[in-house]
CSV table of C-alpha atoms in Angstrom, one decimal:
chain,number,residue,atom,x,y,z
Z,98,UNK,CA,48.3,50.9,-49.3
Z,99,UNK,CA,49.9,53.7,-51.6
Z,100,UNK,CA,47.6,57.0,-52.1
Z,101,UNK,CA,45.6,56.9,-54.8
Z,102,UNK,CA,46.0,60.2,-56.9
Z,103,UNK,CA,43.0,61.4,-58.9
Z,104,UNK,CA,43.9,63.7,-62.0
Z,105,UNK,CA,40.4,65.7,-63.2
Z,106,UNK,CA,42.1,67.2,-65.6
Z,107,UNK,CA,40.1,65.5,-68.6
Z,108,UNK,CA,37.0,66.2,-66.6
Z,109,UNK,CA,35.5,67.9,-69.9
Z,110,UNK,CA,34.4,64.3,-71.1
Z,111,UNK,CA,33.5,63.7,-67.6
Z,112,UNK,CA,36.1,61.2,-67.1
Z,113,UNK,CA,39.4,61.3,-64.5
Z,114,UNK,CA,42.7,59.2,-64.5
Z,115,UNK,CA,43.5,57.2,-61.4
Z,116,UNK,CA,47.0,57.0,-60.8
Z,117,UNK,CA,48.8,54.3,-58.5
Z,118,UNK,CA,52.4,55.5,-57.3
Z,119,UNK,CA,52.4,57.5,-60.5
Z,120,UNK,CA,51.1,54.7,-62.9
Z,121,UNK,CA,47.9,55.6,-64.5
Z,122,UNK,CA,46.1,52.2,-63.5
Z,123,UNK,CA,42.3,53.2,-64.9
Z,124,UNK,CA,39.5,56.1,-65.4
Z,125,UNK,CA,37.0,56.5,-63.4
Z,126,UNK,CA,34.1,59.5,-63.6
Z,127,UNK,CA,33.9,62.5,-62.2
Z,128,UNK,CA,32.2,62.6,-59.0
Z,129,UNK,CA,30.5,65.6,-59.4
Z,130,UNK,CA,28.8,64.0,-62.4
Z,131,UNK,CA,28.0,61.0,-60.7
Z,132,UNK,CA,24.5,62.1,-58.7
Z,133,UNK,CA,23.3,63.7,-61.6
Z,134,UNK,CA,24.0,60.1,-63.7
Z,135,UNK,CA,22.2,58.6,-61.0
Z,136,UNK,CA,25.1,56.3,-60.1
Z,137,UNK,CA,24.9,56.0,-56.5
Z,138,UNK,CA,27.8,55.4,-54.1
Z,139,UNK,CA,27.5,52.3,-52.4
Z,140,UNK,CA,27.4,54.5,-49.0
Z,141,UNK,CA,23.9,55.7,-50.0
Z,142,UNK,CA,22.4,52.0,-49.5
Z,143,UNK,CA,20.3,51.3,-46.5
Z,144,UNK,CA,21.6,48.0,-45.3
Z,145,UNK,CA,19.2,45.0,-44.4
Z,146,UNK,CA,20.5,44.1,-40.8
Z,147,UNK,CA,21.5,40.4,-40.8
Z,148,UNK,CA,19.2,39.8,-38.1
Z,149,UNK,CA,16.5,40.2,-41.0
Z,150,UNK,CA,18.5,38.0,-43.8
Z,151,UNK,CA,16.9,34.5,-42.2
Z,152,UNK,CA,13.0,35.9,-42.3
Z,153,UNK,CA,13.4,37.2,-45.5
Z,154,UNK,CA,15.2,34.7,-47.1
Z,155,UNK,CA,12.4,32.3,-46.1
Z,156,UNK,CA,9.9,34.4,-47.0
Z,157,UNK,CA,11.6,35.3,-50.5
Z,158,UNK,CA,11.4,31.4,-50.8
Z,159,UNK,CA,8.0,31.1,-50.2
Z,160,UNK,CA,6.6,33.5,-52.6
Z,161,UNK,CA,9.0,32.2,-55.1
Z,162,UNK,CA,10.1,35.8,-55.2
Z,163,UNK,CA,14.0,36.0,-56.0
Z,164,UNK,CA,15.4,37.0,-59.1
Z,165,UNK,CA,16.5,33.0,-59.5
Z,166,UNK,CA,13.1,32.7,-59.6
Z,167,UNK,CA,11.8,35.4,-62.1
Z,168,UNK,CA,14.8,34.0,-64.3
Z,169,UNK,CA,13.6,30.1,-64.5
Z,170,UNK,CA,9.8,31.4,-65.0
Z,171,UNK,CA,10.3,33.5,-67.5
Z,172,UNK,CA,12.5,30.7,-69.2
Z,173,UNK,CA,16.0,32.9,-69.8
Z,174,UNK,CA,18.8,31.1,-69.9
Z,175,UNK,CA,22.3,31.2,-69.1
Z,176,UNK,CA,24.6,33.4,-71.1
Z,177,UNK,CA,27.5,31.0,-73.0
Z,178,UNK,CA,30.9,32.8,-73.2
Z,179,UNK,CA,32.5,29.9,-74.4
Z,180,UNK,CA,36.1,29.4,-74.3
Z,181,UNK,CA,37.0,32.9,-74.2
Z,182,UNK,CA,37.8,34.6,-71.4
Z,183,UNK,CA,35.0,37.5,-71.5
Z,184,UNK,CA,33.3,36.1,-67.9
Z,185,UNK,CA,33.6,40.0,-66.8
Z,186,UNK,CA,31.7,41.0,-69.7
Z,187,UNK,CA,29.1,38.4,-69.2
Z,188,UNK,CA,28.2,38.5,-65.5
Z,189,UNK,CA,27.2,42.6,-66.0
Z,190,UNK,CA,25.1,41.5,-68.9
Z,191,UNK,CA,23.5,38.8,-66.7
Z,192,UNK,CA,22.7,41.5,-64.5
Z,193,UNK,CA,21.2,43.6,-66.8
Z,194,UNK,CA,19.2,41.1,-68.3
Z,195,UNK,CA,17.8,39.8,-64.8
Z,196,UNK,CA,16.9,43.7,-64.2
Z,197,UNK,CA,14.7,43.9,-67.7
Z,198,UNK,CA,13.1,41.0,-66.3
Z,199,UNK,CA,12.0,42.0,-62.9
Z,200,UNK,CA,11.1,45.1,-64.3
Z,201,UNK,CA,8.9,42.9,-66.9
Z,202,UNK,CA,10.5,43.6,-70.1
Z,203,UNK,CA,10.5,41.7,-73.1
Z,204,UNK,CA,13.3,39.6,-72.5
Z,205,UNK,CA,16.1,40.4,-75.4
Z,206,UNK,CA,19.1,38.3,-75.9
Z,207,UNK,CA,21.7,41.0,-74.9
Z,208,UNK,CA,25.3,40.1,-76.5
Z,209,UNK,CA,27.9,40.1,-73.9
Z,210,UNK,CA,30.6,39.9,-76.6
Z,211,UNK,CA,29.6,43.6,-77.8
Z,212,UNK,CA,31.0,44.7,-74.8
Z,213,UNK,CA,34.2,42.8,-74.5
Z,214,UNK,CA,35.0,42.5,-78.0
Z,215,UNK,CA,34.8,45.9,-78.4
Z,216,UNK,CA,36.6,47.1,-75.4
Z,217,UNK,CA,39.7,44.4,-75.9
Z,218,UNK,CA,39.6,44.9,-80.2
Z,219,UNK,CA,38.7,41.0,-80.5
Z,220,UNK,CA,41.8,39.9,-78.3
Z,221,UNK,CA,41.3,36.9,-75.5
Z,222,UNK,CA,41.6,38.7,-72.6
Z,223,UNK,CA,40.6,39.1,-69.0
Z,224,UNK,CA,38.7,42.5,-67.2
Z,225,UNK,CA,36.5,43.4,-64.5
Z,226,UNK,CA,32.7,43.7,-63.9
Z,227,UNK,CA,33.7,47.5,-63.3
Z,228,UNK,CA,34.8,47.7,-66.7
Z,229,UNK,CA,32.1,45.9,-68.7
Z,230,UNK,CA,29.7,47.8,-66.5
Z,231,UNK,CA,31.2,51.0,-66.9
Z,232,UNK,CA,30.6,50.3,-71.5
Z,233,UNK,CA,26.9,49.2,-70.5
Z,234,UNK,CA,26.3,52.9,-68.9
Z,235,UNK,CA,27.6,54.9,-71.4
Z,236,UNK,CA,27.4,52.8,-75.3
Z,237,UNK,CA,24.5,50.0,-73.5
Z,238,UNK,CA,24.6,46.2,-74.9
Z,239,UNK,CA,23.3,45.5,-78.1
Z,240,UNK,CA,21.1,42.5,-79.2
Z,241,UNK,CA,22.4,39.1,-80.2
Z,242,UNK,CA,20.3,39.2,-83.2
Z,243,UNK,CA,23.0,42.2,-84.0
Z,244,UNK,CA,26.0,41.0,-82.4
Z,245,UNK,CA,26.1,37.3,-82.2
Z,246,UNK,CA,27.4,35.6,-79.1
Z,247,UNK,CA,30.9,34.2,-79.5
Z,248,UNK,CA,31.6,36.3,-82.8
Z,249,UNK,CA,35.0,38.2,-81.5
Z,250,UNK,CA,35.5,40.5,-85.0
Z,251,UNK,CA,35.0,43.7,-83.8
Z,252,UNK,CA,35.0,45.8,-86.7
Z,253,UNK,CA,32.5,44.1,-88.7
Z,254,UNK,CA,29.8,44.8,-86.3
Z,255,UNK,CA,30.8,48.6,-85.0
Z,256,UNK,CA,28.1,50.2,-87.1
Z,257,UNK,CA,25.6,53.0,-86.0
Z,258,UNK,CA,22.7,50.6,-86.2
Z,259,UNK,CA,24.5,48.0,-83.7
Z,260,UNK,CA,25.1,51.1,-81.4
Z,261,UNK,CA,21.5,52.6,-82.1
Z,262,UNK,CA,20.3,49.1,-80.5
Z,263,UNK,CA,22.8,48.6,-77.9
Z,264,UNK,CA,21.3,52.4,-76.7
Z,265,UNK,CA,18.2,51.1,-75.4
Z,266,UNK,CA,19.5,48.7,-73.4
Z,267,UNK,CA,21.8,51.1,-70.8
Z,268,UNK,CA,22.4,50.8,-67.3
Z,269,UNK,CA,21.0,54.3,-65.7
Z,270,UNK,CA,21.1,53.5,-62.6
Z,271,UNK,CA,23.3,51.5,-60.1
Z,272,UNK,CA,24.7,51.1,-57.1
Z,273,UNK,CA,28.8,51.0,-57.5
Z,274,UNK,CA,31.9,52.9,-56.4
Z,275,UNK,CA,33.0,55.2,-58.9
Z,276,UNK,CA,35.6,57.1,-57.4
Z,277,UNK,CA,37.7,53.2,-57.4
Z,278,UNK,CA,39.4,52.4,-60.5
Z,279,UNK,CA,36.7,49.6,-62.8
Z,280,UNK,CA,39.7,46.8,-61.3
Z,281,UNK,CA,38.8,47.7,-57.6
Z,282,UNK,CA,35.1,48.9,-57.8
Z,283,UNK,CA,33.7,47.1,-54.6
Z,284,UNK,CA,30.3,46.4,-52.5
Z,285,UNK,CA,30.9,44.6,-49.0
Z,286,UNK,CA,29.4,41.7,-48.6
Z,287,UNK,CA,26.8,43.3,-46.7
Z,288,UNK,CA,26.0,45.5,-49.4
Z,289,UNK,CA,25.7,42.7,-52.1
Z,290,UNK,CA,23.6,40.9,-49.5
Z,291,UNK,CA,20.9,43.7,-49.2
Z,292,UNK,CA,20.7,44.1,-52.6
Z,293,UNK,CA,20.2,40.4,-53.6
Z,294,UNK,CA,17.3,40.2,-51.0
Z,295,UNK,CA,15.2,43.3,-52.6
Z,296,UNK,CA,16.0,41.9,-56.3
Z,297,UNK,CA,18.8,44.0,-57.4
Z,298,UNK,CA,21.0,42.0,-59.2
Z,299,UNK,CA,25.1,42.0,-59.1
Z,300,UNK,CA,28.0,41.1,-60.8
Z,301,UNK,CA,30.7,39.8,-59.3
Z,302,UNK,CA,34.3,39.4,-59.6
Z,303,UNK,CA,36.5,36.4,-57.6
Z,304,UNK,CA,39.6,36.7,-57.9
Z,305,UNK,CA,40.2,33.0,-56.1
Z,306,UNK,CA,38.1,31.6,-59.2
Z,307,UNK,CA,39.8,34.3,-61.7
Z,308,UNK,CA,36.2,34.5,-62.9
Z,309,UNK,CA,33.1,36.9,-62.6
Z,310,UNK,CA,29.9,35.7,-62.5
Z,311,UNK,CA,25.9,37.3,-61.8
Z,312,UNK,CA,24.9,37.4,-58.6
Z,313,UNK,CA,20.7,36.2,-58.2
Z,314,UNK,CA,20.2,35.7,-54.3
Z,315,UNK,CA,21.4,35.3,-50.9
Z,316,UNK,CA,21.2,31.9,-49.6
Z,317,UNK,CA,20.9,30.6,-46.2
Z,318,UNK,CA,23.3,27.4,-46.6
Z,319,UNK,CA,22.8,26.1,-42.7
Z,320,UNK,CA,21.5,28.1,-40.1
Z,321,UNK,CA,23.4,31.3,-39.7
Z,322,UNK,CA,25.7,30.2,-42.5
Z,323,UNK,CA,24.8,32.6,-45.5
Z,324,UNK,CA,26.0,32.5,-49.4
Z,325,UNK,CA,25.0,33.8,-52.8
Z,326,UNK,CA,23.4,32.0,-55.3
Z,327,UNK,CA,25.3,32.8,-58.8
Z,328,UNK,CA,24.4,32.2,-62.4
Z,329,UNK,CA,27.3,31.2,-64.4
Z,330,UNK,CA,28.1,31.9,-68.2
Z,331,UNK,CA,29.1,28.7,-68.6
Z,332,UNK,CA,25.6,27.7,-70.9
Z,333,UNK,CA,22.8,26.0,-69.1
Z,334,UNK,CA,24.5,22.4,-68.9
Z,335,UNK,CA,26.7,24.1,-65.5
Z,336,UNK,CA,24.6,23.6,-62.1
Z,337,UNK,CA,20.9,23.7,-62.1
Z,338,UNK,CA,20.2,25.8,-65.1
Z,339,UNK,CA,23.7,27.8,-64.8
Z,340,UNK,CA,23.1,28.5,-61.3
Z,341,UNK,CA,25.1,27.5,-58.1
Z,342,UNK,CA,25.8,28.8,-54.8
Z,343,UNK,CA,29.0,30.0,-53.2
Z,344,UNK,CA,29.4,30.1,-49.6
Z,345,UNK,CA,32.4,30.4,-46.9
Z,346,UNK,CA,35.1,32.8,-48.1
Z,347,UNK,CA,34.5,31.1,-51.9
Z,348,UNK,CA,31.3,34.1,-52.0
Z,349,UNK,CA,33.3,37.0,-50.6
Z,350,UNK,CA,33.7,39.1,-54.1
Z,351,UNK,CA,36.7,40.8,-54.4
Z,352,UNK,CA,35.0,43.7,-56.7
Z,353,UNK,CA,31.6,43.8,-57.6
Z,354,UNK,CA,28.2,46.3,-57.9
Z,355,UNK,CA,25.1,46.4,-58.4
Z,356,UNK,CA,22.6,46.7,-61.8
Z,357,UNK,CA,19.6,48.9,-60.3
Z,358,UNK,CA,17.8,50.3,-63.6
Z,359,UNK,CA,18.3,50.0,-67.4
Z,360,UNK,CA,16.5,51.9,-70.2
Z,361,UNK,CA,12.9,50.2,-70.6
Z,362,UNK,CA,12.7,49.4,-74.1
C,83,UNK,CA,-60.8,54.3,-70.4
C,84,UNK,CA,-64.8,53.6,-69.3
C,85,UNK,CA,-65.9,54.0,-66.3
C,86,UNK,CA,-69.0,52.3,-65.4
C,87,UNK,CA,-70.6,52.8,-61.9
C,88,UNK,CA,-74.0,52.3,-60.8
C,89,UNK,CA,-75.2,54.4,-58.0
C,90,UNK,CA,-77.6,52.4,-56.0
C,91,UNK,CA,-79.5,54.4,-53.2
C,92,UNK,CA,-81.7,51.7,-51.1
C,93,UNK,CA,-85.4,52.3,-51.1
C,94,UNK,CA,-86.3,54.4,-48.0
C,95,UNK,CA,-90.0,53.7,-47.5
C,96,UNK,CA,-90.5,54.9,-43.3
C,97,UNK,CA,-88.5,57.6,-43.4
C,98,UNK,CA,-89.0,61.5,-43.6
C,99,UNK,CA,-88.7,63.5,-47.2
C,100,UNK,CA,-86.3,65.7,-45.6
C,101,UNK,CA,-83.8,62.6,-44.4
C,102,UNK,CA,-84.6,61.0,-47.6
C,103,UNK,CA,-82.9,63.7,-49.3
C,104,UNK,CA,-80.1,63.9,-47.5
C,105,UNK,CA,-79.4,60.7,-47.7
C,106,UNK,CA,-79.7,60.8,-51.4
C,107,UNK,CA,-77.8,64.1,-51.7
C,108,UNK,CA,-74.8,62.1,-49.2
C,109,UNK,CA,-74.7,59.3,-51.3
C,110,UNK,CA,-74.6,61.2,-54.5
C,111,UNK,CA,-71.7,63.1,-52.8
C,112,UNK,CA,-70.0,59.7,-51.5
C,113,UNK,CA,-70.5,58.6,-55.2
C,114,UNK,CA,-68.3,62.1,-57.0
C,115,UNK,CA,-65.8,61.1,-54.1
C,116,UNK,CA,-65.4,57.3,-55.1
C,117,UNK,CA,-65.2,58.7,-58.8
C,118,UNK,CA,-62.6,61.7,-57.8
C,119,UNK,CA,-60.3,58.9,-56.1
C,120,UNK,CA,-60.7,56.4,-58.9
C,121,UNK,CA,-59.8,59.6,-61.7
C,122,UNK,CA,-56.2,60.6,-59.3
C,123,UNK,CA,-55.6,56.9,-58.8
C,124,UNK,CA,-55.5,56.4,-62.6
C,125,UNK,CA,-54.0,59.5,-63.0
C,126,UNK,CA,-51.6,58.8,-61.2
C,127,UNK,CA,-50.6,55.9,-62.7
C,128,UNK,CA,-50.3,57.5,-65.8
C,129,UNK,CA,-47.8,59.7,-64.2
C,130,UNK,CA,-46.0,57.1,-62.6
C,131,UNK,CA,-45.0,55.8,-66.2
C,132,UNK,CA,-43.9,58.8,-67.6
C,133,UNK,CA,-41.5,59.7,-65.1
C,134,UNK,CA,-40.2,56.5,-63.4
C,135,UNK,CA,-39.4,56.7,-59.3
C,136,UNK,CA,-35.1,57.2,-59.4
C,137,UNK,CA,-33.3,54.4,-58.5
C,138,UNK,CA,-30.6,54.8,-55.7
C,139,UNK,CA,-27.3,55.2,-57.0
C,140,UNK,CA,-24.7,52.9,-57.8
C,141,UNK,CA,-21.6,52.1,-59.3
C,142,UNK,CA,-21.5,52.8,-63.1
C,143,UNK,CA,-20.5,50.6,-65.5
C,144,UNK,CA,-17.2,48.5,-65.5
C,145,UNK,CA,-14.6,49.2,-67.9
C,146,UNK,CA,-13.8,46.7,-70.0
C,147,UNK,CA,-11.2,47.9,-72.1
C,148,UNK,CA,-7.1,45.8,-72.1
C,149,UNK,CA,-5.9,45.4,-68.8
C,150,UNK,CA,-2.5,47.5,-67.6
C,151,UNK,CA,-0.5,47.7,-64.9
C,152,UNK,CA,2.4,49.9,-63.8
C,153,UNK,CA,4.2,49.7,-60.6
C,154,UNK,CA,6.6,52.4,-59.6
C,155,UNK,CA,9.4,52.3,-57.0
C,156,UNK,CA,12.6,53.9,-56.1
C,157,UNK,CA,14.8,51.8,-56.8
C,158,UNK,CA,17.6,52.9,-54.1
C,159,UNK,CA,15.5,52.7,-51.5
C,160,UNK,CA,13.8,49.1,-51.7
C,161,UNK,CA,16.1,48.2,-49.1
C,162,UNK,CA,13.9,50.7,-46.3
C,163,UNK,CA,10.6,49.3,-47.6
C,164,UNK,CA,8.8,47.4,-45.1
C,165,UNK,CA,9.0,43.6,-46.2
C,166,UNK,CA,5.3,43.2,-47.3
C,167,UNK,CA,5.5,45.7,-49.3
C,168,UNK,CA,8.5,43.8,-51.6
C,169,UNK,CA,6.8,41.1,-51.4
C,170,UNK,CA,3.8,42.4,-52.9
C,171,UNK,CA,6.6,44.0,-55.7
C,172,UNK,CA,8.1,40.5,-56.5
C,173,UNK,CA,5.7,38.5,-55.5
C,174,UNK,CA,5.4,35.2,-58.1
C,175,UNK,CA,2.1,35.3,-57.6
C,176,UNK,CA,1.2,38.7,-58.6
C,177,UNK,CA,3.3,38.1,-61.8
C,178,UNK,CA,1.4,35.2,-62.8
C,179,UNK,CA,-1.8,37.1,-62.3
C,180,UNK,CA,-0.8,40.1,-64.7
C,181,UNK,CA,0.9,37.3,-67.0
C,182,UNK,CA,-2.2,36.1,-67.7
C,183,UNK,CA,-4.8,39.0,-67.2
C,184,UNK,CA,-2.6,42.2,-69.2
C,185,UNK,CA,-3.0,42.7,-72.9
C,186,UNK,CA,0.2,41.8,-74.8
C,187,UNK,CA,2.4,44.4,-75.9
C,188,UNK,CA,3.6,45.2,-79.7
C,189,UNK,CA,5.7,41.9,-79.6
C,190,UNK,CA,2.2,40.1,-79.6
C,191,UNK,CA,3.7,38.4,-76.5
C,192,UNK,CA,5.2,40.7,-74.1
C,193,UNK,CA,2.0,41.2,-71.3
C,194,UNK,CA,1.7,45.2,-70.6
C,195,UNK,CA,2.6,45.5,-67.0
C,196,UNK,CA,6.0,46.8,-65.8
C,197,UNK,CA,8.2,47.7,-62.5
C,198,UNK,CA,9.8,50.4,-62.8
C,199,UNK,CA,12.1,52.6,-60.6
C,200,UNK,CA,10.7,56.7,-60.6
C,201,UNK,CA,13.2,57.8,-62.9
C,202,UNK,CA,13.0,55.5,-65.3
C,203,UNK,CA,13.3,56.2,-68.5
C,204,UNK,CA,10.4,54.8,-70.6
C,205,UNK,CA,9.9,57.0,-74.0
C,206,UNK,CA,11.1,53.8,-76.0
C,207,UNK,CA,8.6,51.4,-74.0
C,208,UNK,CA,5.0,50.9,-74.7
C,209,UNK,CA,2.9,54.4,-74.6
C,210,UNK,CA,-0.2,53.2,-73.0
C,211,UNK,CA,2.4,52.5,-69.8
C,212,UNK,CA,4.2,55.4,-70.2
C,213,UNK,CA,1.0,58.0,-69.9
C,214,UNK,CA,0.3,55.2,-66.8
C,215,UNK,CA,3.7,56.5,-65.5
C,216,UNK,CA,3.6,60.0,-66.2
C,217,UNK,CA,0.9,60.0,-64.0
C,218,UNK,CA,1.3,62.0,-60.4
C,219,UNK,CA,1.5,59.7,-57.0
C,220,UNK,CA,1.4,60.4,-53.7
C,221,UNK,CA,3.7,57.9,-52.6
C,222,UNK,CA,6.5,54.9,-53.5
C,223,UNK,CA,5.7,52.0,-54.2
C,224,UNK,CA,2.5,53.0,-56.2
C,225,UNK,CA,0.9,51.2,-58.5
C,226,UNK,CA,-1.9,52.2,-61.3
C,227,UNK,CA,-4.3,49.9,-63.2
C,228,UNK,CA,-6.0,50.6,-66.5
C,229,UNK,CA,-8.7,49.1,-68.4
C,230,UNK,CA,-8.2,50.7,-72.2
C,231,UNK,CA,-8.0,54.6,-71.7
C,232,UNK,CA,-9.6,54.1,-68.1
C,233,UNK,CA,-7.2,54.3,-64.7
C,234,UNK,CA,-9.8,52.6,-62.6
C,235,UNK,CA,-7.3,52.8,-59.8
C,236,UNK,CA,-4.4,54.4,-58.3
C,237,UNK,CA,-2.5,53.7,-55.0
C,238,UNK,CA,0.1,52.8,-52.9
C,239,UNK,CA,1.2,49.5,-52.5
C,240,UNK,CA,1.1,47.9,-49.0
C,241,UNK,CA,1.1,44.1,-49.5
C,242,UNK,CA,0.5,41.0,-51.9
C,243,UNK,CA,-2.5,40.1,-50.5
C,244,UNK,CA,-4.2,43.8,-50.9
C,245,UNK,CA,-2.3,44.3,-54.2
C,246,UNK,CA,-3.8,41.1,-55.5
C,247,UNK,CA,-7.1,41.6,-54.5
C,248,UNK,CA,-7.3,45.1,-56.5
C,249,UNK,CA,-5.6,43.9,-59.4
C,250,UNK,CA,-8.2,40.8,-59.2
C,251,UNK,CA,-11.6,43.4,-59.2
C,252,UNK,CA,-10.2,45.4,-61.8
C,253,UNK,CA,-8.8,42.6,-64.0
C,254,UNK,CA,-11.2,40.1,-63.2
């Protein structure tokens, strides 16, 4: 496992390089601004001991009180990415979405594409929850009704009002690892677990699927035998209403964090 | 008012002038009492109408302004909160209730009643629930109801059935 070597010497926009064996290989933000920014190192969280997942999980069920739940009843549906490859985009704007609507905001449309479209300048291409995550904290997510799903042409929509909109829908608060590079930002499984069963939402990234997707709740499969219930981007057609469940090694993410607050607008 | 009564003394024929005058003299006496009594009875009466007897206190009138609710919560430390208490946060139930008791919100559909973490930031949310925010607690999770201007009650929450049942008298 080479050393990772952190370089703060752009710390003036709060913002270091992460170097790999002398390749830069991401940023990442400062540490010392991360407490103040309310982005909490996974370390902070409590963890649910898994002697409590069965209980809770049944009693989650019963009072029809997981963020699956909240997601049918309030009648949101599944993001679409289509046939581009912006799943790591859409899984973090899942997230945020399912936060707005356990926190009982008016549920907005939030335009996944914004976020990827931007970042990649309208090319196809592939990312990490970490890094879609990282643009929802600082620019936020802008409506659909601004920035229509599936429209990749980046410069047409980069105006202030776009940005103005996509402002009051921020991430201030979650639980990820900033001092990882966006590629390798991780929660154990533990970790994910706990926050699924008090209704924080994830994203997720799985690198056996090469795909990302929202995490909604943990699941007990067969006794003992736990997984995560996911909502796909794949429209409302996939699953039950875009959701399915991963379980085995298929739910083990290989980065992931977790949405915990977002500007109420 | 008239008052009309006819002193009767009965006729003494076989007794002494002496006793017959005291007799008379007690039952003219008997007579101003009956009188005095029925004048302070009426009188009172009279009072008692002017200044009705207090009633014993008790609870003053219900608001009845639009029904609010805002529930407050750290959100990094849900994961220590005992489990009633998230139950009572994401309970289905609960939701349903403020669904359909909360006034809407400036989308004319959106019902006024949020969960939000303690450092939330809320100056681009609805003001009624924001003043219900700014609000001090004593503890997390807390939860205050409104009716118009009113906060008819403040308080921590323990578990559904509690939270319900104070959401239910205030919001009827």
């Amino acid at each position: 496992m080479p050393d990772l070597i952190i370089d703060d010497s752009t710390g003036s926009d709060r913002l270091f390089n992460v170097y790999v064996n002398g390749e830069l290989k991401g940023r990442g933000h400062d540490p010392s601004q991360v407490r103040r920014a309310m982005f909490d190192s996974p370390s902070g969280l409590q963890l649910i001991p898994r002697s409590e997942w069965s209980a809770r999980i049944k009693q989650k069920s019963t009072l029809k009180a997981q963020i699956s739940d909240r997601l049918r009843r309030d009648g949101i549906p599944s993001l679409d990415q289509g046939p581009v490859g912006y799943c790591w985009a859409h899984s973090t704007t899942g997230a945020v979405q399912a936060q707005r609507a356990l926190a009982g905001q008016p549920y907005v449309p939030l335009s996944a594409y914004a976020i990827a479209a931007t970042i990649k300048h309208g090319a196809d291409e592939g990312g990490w929850c970490g890094l879609s995550a990282q643009f929802a904290r600082e620019k936020g997510i802008p409506a659909q009704s601004l920035w229509p799903q599936g429209d990749r042409n980046y410069r047409k929509y980069d105006k202030p009002e776009v940005w103005e909109n996509a402002a009051l829908h921020k991430t201030t608060e979650e639980w990820v690892d900033l001092t990882s590079p966006v590629y390798d930002q991780q929660l154990t499984f533990d970790q994910v677990a706990t926050c699924l069963l008090v209704n924080i939402p994830c994203a997720l990234d799985f690198n056996w699927w090469s795909h990302s997707v929202m995490g909604c709740d943990l699941v007990e499969v067969e006794p003992g035998d736990f997984g995560i219930r996911i909502r796909n981007s794949w429209g409302d057609q996939y699953g039950d209403h875009g959701f399915a469940v991963l379980r085995g090694s298929r739910c083990r993410p290989d980065s992931a964090l977790a949405i915990r607050v977002s500007v109420a607008s | 008012m008239d008052i009309n009564i006819k002193l009767s003394v009965p006729t003494l024929g076989s007794i002494s002038p002496d006793t017959k005058r005291t007799i008379r003299d007690r039952g003219v006496g008997a007579a101003a009492a009956i009188i005095l009594c029925l004048l302070l009875g009426l009188a009172g009466r009279y009072q008692e109408r002017q200044s009705p007897t207090p009633k014993p206190p008790g609870p003053g009138p219900t608001p009845t302004g639009e029904f609010r609710a805002v529930f407050v919560y750290e959100s990094a430390a849900l994961s220590t909160l005992k489990p009633d208490q998230l139950d009572a946060l994401h309970s289905m139930k609960i939701r349903d209730y403020l669904d359909t008791h909360c006034a809407k919100g400036a989308d004319g559909k959106t019902p006024e009643r949020r969960f939000w973490d303690q450092n939330q930031d809320v100056s681009k949310d609805s003001a009624q629930l924001a003043k219900l925010f700014s609000r001090p607690r004593k503890s997390l999770p807390w939860f205050i109801i409104a009716r118009g201007s009113s906060v008819v009650f403040e308080g921590p929450v323990v578990d559904e059935a509690s939270t319900l049942a104070t959401l239910q008298k205030h919001g009827g």
